[in-house]
Coordinates of C-alpha atoms and ligand atoms in Angstrom, one line a residue:
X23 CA 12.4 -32.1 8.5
X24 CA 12.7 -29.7 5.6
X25 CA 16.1 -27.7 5.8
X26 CA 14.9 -24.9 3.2
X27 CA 12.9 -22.6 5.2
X28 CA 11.1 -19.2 5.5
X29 CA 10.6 -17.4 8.0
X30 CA 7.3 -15.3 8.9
X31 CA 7.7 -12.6 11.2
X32 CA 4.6 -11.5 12.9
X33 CA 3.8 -8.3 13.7
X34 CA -0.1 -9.2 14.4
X35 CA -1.4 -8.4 11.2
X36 CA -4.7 -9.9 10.0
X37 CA -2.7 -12.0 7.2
X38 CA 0.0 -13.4 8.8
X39 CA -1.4 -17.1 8.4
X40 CA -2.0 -15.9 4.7
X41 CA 1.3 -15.3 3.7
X42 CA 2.7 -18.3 4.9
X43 CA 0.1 -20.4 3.1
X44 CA 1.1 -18.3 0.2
X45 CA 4.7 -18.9 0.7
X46 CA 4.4 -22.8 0.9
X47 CA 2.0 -22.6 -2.5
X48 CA 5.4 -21.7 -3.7
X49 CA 7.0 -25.4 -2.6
X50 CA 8.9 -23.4 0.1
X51 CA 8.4 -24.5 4.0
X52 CA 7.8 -21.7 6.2
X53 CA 6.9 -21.1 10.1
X54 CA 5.7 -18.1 11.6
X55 CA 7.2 -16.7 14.9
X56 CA 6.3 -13.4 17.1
X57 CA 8.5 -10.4 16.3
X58 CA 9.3 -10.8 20.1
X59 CA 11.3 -13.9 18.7
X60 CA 15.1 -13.6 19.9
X61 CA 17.3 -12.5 16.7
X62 CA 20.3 -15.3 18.1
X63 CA 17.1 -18.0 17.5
X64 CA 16.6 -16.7 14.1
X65 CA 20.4 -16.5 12.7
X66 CA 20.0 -20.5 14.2
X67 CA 17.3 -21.3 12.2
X68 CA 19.2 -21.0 9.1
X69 CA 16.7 -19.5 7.2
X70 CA 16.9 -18.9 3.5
X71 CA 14.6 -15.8 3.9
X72 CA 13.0 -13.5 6.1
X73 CA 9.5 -11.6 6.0
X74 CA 7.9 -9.1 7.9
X75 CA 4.3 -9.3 8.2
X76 CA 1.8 -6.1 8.3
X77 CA 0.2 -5.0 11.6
X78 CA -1.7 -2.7 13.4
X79 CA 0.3 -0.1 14.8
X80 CA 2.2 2.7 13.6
X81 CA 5.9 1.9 13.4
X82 CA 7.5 5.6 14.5
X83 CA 5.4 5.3 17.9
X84 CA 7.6 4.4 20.7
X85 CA 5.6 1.8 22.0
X86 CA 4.7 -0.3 18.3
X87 CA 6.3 -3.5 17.8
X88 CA 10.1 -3.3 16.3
X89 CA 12.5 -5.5 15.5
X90 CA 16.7 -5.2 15.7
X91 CA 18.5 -3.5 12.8
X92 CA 20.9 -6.7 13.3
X93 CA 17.5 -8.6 11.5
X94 CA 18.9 -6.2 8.4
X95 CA 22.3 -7.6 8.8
X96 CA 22.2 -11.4 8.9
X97 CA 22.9 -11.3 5.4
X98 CA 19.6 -13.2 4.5
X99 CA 16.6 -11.4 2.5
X100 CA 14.2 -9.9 4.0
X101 CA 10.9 -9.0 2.5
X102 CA 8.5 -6.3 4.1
X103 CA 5.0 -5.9 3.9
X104 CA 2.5 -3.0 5.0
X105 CA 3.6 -2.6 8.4
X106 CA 6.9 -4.7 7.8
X107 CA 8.0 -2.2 4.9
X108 CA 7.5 0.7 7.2
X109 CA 9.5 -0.7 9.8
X110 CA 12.5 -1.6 7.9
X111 CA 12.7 1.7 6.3
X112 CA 12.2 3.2 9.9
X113 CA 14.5 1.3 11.8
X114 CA 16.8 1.8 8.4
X115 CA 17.4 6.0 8.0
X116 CA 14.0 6.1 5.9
X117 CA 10.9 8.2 6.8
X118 CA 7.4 7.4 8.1
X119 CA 4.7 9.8 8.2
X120 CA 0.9 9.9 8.8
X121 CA -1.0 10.0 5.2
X122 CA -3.4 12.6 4.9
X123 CA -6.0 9.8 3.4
X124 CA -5.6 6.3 3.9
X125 CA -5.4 3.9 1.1
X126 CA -7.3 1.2 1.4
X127 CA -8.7 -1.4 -1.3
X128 CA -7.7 -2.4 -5.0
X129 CA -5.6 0.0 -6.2
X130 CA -3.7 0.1 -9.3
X131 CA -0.1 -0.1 -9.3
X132 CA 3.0 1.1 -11.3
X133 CA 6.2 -1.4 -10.8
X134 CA 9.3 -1.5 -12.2
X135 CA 9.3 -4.5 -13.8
X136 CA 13.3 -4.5 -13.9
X137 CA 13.2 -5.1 -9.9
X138 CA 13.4 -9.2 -9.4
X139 CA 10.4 -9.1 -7.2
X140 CA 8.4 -7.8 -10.2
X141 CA 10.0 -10.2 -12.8
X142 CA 6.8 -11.7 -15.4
X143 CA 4.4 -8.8 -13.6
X144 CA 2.3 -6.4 -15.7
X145 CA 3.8 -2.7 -15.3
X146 CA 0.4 -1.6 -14.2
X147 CA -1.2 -4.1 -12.0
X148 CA -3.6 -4.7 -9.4
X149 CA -2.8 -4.8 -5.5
X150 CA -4.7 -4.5 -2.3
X151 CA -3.6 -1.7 -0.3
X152 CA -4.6 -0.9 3.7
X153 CA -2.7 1.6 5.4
X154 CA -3.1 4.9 7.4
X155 CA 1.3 5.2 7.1
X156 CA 3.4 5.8 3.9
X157 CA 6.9 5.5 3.3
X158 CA 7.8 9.4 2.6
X159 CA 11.2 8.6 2.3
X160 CA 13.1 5.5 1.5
X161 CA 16.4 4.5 3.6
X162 CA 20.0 4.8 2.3
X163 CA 20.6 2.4 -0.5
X164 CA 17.2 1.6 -1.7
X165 CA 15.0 3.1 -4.7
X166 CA 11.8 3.0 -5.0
X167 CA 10.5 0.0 -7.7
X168 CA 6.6 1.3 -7.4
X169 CA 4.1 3.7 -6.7
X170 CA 0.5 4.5 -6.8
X171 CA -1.3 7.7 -7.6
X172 CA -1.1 8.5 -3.8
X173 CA 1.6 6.7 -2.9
X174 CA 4.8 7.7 -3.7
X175 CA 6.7 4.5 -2.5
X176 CA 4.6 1.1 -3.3
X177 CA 7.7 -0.9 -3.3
X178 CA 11.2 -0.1 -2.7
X179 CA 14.3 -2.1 -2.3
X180 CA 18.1 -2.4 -1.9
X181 CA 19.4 -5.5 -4.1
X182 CA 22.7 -5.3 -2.6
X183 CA 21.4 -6.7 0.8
X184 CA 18.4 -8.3 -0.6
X185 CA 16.1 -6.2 1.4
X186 CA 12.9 -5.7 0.1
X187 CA 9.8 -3.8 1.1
X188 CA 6.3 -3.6 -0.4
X189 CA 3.8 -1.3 1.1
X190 CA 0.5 -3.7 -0.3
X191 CA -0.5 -6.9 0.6
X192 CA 0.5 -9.5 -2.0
X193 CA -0.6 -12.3 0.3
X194 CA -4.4 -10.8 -0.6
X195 CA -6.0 -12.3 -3.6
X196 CA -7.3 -9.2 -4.5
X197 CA -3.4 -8.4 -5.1
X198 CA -4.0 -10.0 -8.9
X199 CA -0.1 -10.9 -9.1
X200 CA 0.7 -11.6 -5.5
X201 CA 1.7 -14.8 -5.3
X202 CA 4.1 -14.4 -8.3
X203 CA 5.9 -11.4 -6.3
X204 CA 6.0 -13.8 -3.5
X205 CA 7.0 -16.9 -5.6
X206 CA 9.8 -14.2 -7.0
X207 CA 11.2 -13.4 -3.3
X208 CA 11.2 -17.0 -2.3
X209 CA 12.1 -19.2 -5.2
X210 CA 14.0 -16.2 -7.2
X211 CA 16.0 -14.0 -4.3
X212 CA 15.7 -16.2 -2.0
X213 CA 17.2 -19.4 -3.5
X214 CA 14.5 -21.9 -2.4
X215 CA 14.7 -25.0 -4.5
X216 CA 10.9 -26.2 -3.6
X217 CA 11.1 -28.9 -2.3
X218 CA 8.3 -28.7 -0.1
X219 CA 5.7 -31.4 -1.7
X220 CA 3.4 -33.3 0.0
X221 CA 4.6 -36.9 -1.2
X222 CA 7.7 -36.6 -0.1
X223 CA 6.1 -35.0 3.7
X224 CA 3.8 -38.2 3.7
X225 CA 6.5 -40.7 2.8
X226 CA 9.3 -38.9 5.7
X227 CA 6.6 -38.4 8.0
X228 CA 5.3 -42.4 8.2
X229 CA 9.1 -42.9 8.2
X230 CA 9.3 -40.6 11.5
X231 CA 7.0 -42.3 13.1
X232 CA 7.5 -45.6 12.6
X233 CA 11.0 -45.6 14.0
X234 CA 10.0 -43.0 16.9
X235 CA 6.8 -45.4 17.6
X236 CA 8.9 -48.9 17.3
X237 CA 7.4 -51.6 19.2
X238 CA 5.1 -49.0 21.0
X239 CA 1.3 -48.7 21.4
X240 CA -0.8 -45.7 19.9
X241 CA -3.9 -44.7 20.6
X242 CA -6.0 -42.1 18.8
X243 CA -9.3 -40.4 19.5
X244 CA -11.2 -40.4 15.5
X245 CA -14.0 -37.7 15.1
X246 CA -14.6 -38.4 11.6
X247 CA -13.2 -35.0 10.7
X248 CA -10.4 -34.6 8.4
X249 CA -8.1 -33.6 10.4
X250 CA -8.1 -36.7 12.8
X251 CA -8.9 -39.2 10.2
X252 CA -5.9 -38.2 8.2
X253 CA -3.7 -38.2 11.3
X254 CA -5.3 -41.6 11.9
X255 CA -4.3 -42.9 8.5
X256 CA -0.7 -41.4 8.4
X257 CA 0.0 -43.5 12.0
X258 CA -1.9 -46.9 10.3
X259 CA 0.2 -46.6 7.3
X260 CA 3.6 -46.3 9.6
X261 CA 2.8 -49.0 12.7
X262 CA -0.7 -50.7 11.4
X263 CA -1.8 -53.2 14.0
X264 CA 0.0 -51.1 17.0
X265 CA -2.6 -48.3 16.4
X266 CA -6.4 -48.2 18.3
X267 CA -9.0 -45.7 17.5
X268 CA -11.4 -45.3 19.6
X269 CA -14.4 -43.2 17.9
X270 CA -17.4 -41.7 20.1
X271 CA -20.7 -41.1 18.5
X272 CA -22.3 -39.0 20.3
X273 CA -25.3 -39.2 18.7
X274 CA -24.8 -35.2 17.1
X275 CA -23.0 -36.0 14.1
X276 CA -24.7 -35.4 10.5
X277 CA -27.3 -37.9 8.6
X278 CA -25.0 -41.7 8.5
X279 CA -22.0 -40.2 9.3
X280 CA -21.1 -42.9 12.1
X281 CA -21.7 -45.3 9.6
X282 CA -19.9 -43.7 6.8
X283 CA -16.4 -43.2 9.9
X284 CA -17.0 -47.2 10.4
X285 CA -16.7 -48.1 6.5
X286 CA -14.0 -46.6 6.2
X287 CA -11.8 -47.1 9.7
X288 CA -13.9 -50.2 11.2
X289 CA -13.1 -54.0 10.1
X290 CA -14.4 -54.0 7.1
X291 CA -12.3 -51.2 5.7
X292 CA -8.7 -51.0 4.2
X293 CA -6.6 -50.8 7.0
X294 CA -5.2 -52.4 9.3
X295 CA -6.1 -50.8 12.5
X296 CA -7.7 -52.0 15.8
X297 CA -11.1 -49.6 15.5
X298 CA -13.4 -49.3 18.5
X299 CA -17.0 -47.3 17.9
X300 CA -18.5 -46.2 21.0
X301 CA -22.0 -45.7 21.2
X302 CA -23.0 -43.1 23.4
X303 CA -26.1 -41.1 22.3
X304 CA -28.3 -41.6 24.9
X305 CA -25.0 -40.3 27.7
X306 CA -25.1 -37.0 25.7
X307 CA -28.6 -36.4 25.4
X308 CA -29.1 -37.0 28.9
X309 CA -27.0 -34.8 29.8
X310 CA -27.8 -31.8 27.6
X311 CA -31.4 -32.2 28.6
X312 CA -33.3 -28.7 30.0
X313 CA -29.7 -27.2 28.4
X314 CA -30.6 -24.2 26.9
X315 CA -27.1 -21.6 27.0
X316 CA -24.8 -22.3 23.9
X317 CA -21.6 -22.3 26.1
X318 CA -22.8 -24.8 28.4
X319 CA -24.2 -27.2 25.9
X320 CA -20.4 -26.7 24.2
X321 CA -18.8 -27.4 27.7
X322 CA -20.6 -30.4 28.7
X323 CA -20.1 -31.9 25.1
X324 CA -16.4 -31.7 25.5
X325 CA -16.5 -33.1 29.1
X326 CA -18.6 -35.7 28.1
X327 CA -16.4 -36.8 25.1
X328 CA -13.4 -36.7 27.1
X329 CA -15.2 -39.1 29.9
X330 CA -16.1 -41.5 27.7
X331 CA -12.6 -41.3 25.8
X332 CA -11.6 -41.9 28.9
X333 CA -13.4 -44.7 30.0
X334 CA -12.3 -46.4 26.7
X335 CA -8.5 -45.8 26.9
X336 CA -8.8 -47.3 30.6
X337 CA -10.1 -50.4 29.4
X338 CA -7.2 -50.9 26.9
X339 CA -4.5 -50.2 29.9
X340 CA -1.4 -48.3 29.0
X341 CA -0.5 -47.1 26.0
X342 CA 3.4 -45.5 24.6
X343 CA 1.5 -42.5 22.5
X344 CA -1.3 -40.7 21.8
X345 CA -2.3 -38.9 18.6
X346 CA -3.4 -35.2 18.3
X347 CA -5.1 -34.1 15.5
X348 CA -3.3 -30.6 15.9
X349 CA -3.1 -28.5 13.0
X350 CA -0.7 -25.4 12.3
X351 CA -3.5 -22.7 12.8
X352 CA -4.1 -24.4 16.3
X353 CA -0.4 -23.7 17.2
X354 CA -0.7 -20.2 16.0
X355 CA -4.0 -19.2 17.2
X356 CA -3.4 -20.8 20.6
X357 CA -0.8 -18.2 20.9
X358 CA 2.3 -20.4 20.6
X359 CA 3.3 -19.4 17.2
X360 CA 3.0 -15.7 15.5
X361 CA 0.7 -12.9 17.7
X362 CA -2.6 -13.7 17.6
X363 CA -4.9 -13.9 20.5
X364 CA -7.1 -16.9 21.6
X365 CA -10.3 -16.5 20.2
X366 CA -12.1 -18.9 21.9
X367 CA -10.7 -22.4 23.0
X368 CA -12.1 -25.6 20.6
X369 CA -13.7 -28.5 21.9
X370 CA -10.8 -30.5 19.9
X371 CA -7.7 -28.8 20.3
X372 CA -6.3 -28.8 24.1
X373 CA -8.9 -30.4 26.4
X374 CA -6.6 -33.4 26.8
X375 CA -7.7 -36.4 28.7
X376 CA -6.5 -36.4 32.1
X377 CA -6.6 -40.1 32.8
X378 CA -5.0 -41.9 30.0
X379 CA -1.9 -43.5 30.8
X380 CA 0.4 -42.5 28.1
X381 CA 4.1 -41.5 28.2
X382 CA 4.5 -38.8 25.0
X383 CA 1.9 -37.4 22.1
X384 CA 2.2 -37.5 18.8
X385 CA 1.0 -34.7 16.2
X386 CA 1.8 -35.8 13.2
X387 CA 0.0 -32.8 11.1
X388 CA 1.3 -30.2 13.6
X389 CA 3.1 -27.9 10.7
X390 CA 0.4 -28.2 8.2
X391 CA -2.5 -25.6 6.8
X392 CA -6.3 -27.1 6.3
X393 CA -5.6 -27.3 2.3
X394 CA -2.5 -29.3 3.1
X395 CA -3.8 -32.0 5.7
X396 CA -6.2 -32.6 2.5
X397 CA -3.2 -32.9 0.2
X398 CA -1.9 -35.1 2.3
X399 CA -5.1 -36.9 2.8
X400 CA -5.3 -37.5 -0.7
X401 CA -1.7 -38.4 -0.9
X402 CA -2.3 -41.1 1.4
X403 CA -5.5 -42.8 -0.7
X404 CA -8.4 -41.1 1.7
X405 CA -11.4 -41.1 -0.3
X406 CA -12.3 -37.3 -1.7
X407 CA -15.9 -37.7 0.4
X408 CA -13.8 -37.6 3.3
X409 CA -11.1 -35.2 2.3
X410 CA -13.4 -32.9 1.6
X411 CA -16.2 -33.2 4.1
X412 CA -17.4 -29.7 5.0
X413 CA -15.9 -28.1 8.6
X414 CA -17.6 -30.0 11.2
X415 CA -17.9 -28.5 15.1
X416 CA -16.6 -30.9 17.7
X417 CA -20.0 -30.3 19.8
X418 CA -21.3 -31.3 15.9
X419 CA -25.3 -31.0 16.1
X420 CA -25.3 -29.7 19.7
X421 CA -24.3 -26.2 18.8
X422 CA -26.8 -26.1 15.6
X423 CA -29.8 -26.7 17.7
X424 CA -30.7 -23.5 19.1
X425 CA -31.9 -24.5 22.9
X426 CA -33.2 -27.7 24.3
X427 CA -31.2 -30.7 22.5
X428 CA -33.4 -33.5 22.1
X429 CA -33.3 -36.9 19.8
X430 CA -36.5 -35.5 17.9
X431 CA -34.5 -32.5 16.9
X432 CA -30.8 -33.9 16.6
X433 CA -33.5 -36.3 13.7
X434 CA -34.9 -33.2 12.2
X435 CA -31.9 -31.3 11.9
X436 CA -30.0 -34.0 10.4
X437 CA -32.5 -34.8 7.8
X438 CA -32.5 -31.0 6.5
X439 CA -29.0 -30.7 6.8
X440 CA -28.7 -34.2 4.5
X441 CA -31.1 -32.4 1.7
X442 CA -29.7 -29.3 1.8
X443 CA -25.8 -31.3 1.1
X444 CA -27.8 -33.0 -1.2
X445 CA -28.8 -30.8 -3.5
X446 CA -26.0 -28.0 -3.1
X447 CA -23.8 -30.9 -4.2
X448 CA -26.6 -31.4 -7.2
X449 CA -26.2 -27.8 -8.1
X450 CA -22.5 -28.0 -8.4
X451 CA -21.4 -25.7 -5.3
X452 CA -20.1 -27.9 -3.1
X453 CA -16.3 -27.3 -3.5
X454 CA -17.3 -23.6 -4.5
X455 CA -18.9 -22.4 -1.1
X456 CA -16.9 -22.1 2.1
X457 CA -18.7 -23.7 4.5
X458 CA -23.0 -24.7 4.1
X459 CA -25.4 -26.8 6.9
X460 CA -28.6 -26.7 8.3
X461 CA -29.6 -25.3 11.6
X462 CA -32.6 -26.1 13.7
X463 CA -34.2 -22.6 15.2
X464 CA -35.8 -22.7 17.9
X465 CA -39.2 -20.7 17.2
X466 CA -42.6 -22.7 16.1
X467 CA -45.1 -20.7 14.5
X468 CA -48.2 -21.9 12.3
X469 CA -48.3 -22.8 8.9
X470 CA -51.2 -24.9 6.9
X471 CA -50.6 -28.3 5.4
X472 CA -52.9 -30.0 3.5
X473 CA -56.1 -29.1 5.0
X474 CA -54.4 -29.1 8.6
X475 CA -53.2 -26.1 10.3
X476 CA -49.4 -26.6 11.8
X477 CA -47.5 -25.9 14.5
X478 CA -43.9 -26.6 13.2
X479 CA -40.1 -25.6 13.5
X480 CA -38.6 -23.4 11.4
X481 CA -35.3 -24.4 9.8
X482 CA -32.3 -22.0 8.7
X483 CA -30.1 -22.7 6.0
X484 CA -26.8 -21.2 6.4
X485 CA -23.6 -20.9 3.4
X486 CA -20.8 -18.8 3.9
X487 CA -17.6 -18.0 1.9
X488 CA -14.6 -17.3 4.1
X489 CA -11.3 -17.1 3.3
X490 CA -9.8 -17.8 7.0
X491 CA -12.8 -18.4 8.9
X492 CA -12.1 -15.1 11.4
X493 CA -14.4 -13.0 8.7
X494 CA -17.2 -14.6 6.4
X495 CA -19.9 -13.5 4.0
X496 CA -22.9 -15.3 3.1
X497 CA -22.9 -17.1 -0.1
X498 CA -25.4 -16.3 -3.5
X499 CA -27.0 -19.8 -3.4
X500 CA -29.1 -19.6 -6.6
X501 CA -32.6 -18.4 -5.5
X502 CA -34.0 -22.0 -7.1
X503 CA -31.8 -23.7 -5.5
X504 CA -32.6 -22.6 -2.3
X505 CA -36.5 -22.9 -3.0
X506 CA -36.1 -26.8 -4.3
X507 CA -34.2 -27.0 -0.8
X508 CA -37.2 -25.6 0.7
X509 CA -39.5 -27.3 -0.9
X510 CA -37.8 -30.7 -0.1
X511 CA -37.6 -29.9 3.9
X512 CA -41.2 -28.9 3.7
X513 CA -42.3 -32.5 2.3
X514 CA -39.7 -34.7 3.8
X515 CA -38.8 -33.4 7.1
X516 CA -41.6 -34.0 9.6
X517 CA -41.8 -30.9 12.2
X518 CA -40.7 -28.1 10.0
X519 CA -43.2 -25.9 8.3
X520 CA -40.5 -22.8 7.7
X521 CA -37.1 -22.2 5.7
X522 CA -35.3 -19.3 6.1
X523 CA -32.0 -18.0 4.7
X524 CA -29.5 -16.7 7.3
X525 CA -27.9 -13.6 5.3
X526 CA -25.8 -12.4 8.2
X527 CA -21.7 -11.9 7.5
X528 CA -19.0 -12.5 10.1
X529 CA -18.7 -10.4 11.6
X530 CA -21.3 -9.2 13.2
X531 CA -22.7 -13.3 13.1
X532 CA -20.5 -16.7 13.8
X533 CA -20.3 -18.8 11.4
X534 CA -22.1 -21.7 13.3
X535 CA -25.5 -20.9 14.2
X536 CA -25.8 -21.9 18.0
Ligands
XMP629 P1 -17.5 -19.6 14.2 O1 -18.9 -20.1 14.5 O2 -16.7 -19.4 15.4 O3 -16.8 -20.8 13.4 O4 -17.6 -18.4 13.3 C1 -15.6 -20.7 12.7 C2 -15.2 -22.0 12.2 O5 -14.9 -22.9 13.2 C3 -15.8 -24.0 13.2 N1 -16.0 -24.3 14.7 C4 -15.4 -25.3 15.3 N2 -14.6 -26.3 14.9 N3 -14.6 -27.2 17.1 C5 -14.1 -27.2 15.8 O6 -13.4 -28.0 15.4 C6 -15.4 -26.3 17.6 O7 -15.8 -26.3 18.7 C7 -15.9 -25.3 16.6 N4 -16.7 -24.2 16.7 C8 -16.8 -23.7 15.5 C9 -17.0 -23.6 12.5 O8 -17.6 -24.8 11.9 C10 -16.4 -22.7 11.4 O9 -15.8 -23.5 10.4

């Protein structure tokens, strides 16, 4: 859609979905493809720029991932980081060696402020370094623009091809002045214009698909998340009345959250949209009950949903499309962009419903990052409550009730969870902390109310901060905060007579507490 492009090369380094967030902060569009990526595919893109991710390996073993010299040759800049930088002075006539130490963390940084890639950055400035390799000599052409205390070549570059290489991470946000070195390769080597904006993707996207939907029929599965409710919005904006969504409650979402999907999607809401809530508690329960094992309550969650999508869609007959609430880290992390390897497989990306007769799906929010579906969330008049509704699992409740699922917990669990929100929100945190809910342990132990011994559940409040959800650390919820919370659960939550704090980071934890 966007001819302007960047391109990410990845050479499976932790970042890789960083730096093209980082890149399209900068206005510029940018996709990330494998280093395996054929060089005739690149020089067809047309890209206006070209970087080289960091990675794992070490470049000068024979085995490490490489790329062709040609990539040096197309006559388009090319920017590498870390592991990128060491590769293009290696496959280049530079020098790679083994450090003696390995620089790792904020490290301060002297740059040559003359180089365009350091234009409007302090001479001495603060970047986050992380490697065992250095640069010990640069390839013909190039001179070095900065260097640490133990690093002779921090940056180096050769203007005259636009090649570029910078041995830290400015993607980080430890790197203080990262994203100007970035905006300075894209928008000032580069040439990018930046015309990457939201408005205009909303306003070509409902464009796209109302001439590639015409007369057709959609239908789209709404979770109430973000991502499928803005993907639901973008297709009633372009083909209104054409559109059904067919919403399952399966009876483990959060405190009125059905009702709260319903305002805004069902009849009485502002658009135009055939909306169909299905009412299935009692199907899921069921079937989780005596499920103890977290995989298997995940599994028959997904199976269920799917059935009863199912059923729905076979009611309406056949439809032209289907919607996908697919996002850009889906693509990459399901391996079909970039390097990385499947983690583990979500309930809501791929489990596709076998039996709905459809002829082609649609994925409207396929090329975007999380903060940009909300852009375009907001762009397209979503209320904020929405846009910004914290993460939600697709197996919702059912992974935050540690063993049995039943209707008494799925009730106690949601009340805490709605308190907690509650007063988090109160206390001014809730765009400030990653990710926050309530989870129901599974351990009763005794406790004294009132003149009455108990034998109650304990509940565990969980807040991380995480930047990309693979790593997390638990967040400093104000002590008081946490004890009004407590104190609240205590007195309005029948069946708990515990709160505990879960402290545990990401790794060794999960995020979710299942
Ligand atoms: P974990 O627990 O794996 O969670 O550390 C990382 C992030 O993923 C969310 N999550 C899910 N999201 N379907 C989703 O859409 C799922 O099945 C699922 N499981 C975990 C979790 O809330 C956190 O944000």
């Amino acid at each position: 859609m966007d001819t302007e492009k960047v391109i990410v090369i990845d050479f499976g380094g932790q970042y890789n979905q960083l730096v093209a967030r980082r890149v399209r902060e900068c206005n510029v569009y940018c996709e990330i493809y494998s280093y395996r990526t054929d060089i005739g595919q690149i020089r067809a893109m047309n890209p206006k720029g070209i970087i080289l991710t960091g990675g794992p390996n070490s470049c000068y073993e024979p085995s490490s991932p490489s790329c062709p010299a040609e990539l040096f040759e197309l006559g388009v800049p090319v920017l590498g980081l870390c592991y990128g930088a060491e590769l293009m002075m290696h496959v280049l006539d530079g020098k790679v060696e083994k450090a003696s130490v390995r620089e790792y963390g904020k490290t301060k940084v002297m740059v040559d402020t003359a180089s365009p890639l350091f234009r409007d950055v302090q001479p001495e400035t603060i970047c986050w370094m992380s490697h065992f390799d250095y640069i010990s000599q640069v390839a013909s052409g190039f001179s070095i623009t900065a260097h640490t205390a133990d690093c002779p070549v921090a940056a180096a570059e050769n203007p005259e091809k636009k090649l570029y290489a910078i041995q830290f991470h400015p993607e980080v946000l430890h790197t203080q002045e990262g994203t100007r070195m970035l905006y300075n390769f894209v928008r000032g080597v580069c040439g990018c214009s930046g015309t990457w904006r939201m408005d205009s993707f909303v306003e070509d996207s409902v464009r796209a698909i109302r001439e590639k939907v015409g007369n057709g029929r959609v239908l789209c599965a709404l979770s109430g998340g973000v991502d499928s409710s803005v993907a639901a919005v973008m297709l009633a904006k372009a083909v209104g009345g054409q559109l059904t969504c067919v919403f399952v409650d399966h009876g483990l979402l959060r405190k009125n959250e059905g009702d709260e999907v319903e305002a805004v999607f069902g009849p009485d809401g502002p658009y135009d949209l055939n909306f169909i809530r299905v009412n299935a508690r009692q199907r899921f329960y069921d079937r989780l009950s005596g499920v103890t094992e977290p995989e298997q309550k995940r599994k028959i969650i997904g199976e269920e949903f799917i059935r009863v999508f199912e059923e729905e869609a076979k009611k309406i007959g056949a439809v032209d499309f289907l919607v996908q609430g697919t996002i850009y880290p889906d693509v990459v992390e399901s391996g079909l962009g970039g390097e990385s390897v499947v983690i583990k497989s979500h309930h809501n990306v791929g489990g596709l419903p076998d039996y709905v007769d459809f002829k082609e799906i649609i994925e409207p929010l396929r090329s975007l990052f999380k903060d940009e579906v909300r852009k375009a969330g907001l762009e397209l008049g979503i209320p904020e409550t929405l846009v910004y509704r914290q993460p939600f699992p697709g197996p919702g409740l059912g992974i935050r009730i540690i063993g049995e699922v039943t209707a008494e917990k799925v009730r106690i669990v949601q009340d805490a969870d709605a308190i907690y929100r509650e007063e988090i929100a109160r206390a001014g945190l809730d765009r400030e902390i990653g990710q926050y809910f309530a989870a129901l342990t599974n351990m009763r132990s005794v406790g004294v109310m009132g003149d009455e011994r108990t034998y109650d559940y304990a509940v565990a409040l969980r807040a991380v901060n995480t930047v990309d959800f693979m790593t997390a650390e638990s967040a400093k919820v104000p002590f008081e905060v946490l004890q009004k919370v407590m104190g609240r659960i205590i007195n309005e939550v029948r069946g708990v007579n515990r709160v505990f704090y879960d402290l545990t980071s990401k790794p060794p934890g999960t995020i979710e507490f299942e």
